[in-house]
mmCIF file of C-alpha atoms in Angstrom:
data_model
loop_
_atom_site.group_PDB
_atom_site.id
_atom_site.type_symbol
_atom_site.label_atom_id
_atom_site.label_comp_id
_atom_site.label_asym_id
_atom_site.label_seq_id
_atom_site.Cartn_x
_atom_site.Cartn_y
_atom_site.Cartn_z
ATOM 1 C CA MET A 1 -197.935 62.049 -111.985
ATOM 2 C CA VAL A 2 -195.263 63.058 -114.382
ATOM 3 C CA SER A 3 -193.398 65.260 -111.794
ATOM 4 C CA ARG A 4 -193.417 62.491 -109.369
ATOM 5 C CA SER A 5 -192.223 59.876 -112.145
ATOM 6 C CA PHE A 6 -189.120 62.038 -112.651
ATOM 7 C CA ALA A 7 -188.504 63.538 -109.266
ATOM 8 C CA VAL A 8 -189.514 60.756 -106.569
ATOM 9 C CA ASP A 9 -189.143 57.628 -108.830
ATOM 10 C CA ALA A 10 -186.103 58.894 -110.735
ATOM 11 C CA LEU A 11 -187.457 57.648 -114.006
ATOM 12 C CA HIS A 12 -185.530 58.965 -117.111
ATOM 13 C CA ARG A 13 -188.293 58.500 -119.659
ATOM 14 C CA LEU A 14 -192.248 58.020 -119.855
ATOM 15 C CA GLU A 15 -194.069 56.686 -123.036
ATOM 16 C CA ALA A 16 -197.523 56.575 -123.933
ATOM 17 C CA ASN A 17 -198.910 54.377 -126.522
ATOM 18 C CA ILE A 18 -202.118 55.732 -128.071
ATOM 19 C CA GLN A 19 -204.471 54.616 -130.838
ATOM 20 C CA PRO A 20 -204.503 57.386 -133.469
ATOM 21 C CA ALA A 21 -208.122 57.956 -133.251
ATOM 22 C CA ASN A 22 -208.238 58.705 -129.493
ATOM 23 C CA GLU A 23 -207.791 62.420 -129.832
ATOM 24 C CA ARG A 24 -208.492 63.193 -126.291
ATOM 25 C CA SER A 25 -205.618 61.058 -124.929
ATOM 26 C CA ILE A 26 -203.366 62.567 -127.660
ATOM 27 C CA GLY A 27 -204.521 66.014 -126.439
ATOM 28 C CA LEU A 28 -203.705 65.371 -122.846
ATOM 29 C CA VAL A 29 -200.151 63.823 -123.357
ATOM 30 C CA THR A 30 -199.124 66.674 -125.982
ATOM 31 C CA SER A 31 -200.313 69.209 -123.328
ATOM 32 C CA LEU A 32 -197.923 67.641 -120.825
ATOM 33 C CA GLY A 33 -195.052 67.885 -123.577
ATOM 34 C CA PHE A 34 -194.826 64.521 -124.723
ATOM 35 C CA ARG A 35 -193.842 64.370 -128.490
ATOM 36 C CA LEU A 36 -194.664 62.055 -131.344
ATOM 37 C CA GLU A 37 -191.860 59.426 -131.665
ATOM 38 C CA GLY A 38 -193.283 56.928 -133.851
ATOM 39 C CA TYR A 39 -196.004 54.741 -135.223
ATOM 40 C CA SER A 40 -196.428 50.963 -134.228
ATOM 41 C CA PRO A 41 -198.761 48.927 -136.563
ATOM 42 C CA ARG A 42 -200.820 46.206 -135.101
ATOM 43 C CA TYR A 43 -199.199 46.967 -131.577
ATOM 44 C CA LEU A 44 -202.079 45.549 -129.321
ATOM 45 C CA LYS A 45 -204.866 43.412 -129.794
ATOM 46 C CA ILE A 46 -208.154 44.711 -128.430
ATOM 47 C CA ASP A 47 -211.338 42.890 -128.657
ATOM 48 C CA GLY A 48 -209.732 40.231 -131.129
ATOM 49 C CA GLU A 49 -208.622 42.905 -133.376
ATOM 50 C CA TRP A 50 -204.949 44.192 -133.852
ATOM 51 C CA ARG A 51 -204.653 47.902 -133.320
ATOM 52 C CA ASP A 52 -202.254 50.508 -134.457
ATOM 53 C CA HIS A 53 -200.689 52.996 -132.030
ATOM 54 C CA GLU A 54 -198.510 56.142 -131.948
ATOM 55 C CA ARG A 55 -195.880 56.321 -129.511
ATOM 56 C CA TYR A 56 -195.487 59.687 -127.653
ATOM 57 C CA ALA A 57 -192.651 60.222 -125.073
ATOM 58 C CA ILE A 58 -190.838 62.586 -122.740
ATOM 59 C CA THR A 59 -187.611 62.568 -120.987
ATOM 60 C CA SER A 60 -186.805 63.962 -117.684
ATOM 61 C CA GLU A 61 -184.412 66.553 -119.425
ATOM 62 C CA GLU A 62 -187.477 67.776 -121.502
ATOM 63 C CA TRP A 63 -189.592 68.171 -118.386
ATOM 64 C CA SER A 64 -189.001 71.261 -116.360
ATOM 65 C CA SER A 65 -186.901 71.134 -113.129
ATOM 66 C CA ASP A 66 -189.670 72.294 -110.886
ATOM 67 C CA GLY A 67 -192.268 70.233 -112.692
ATOM 68 C CA SER A 68 -194.584 73.116 -113.249
ATOM 69 C CA ALA A 69 -194.631 72.570 -117.059
ATOM 70 C CA PRO A 70 -192.605 71.035 -119.814
ATOM 71 C CA ARG A 71 -189.381 72.724 -120.520
ATOM 72 C CA GLN A 72 -190.166 73.409 -124.091
ATOM 73 C CA HIS A 73 -193.576 75.041 -123.306
ATOM 74 C CA ARG A 74 -192.301 76.957 -120.531
ATOM 75 C CA GLU A 75 -189.381 78.385 -122.714
ATOM 76 C CA SER A 76 -191.918 79.390 -125.440
ATOM 77 C CA GLY A 77 -194.275 81.181 -123.064
ATOM 78 C CA SER A 78 -197.103 78.448 -123.802
ATOM 79 C CA ARG A 79 -199.544 77.405 -121.220
ATOM 80 C CA CYS A 80 -200.258 73.714 -120.171
#
């Protein structure tokens, strides 16, 4: 999905807004190379309650040219 977004859809940037307690989603986006960009208090109302979110992002420049792994992970030898 990330490769398609950059290669086919020609998007420049992807974002994911995730509740801080959602460790599985945070693990997923960080394994794809997304970086923590910021914190948004009271970002979204869920079940009648305002929930804080953390904002993760990746740009097309940060993603590898062949889509096999995020550029920073490939250069450091890390696996995704």
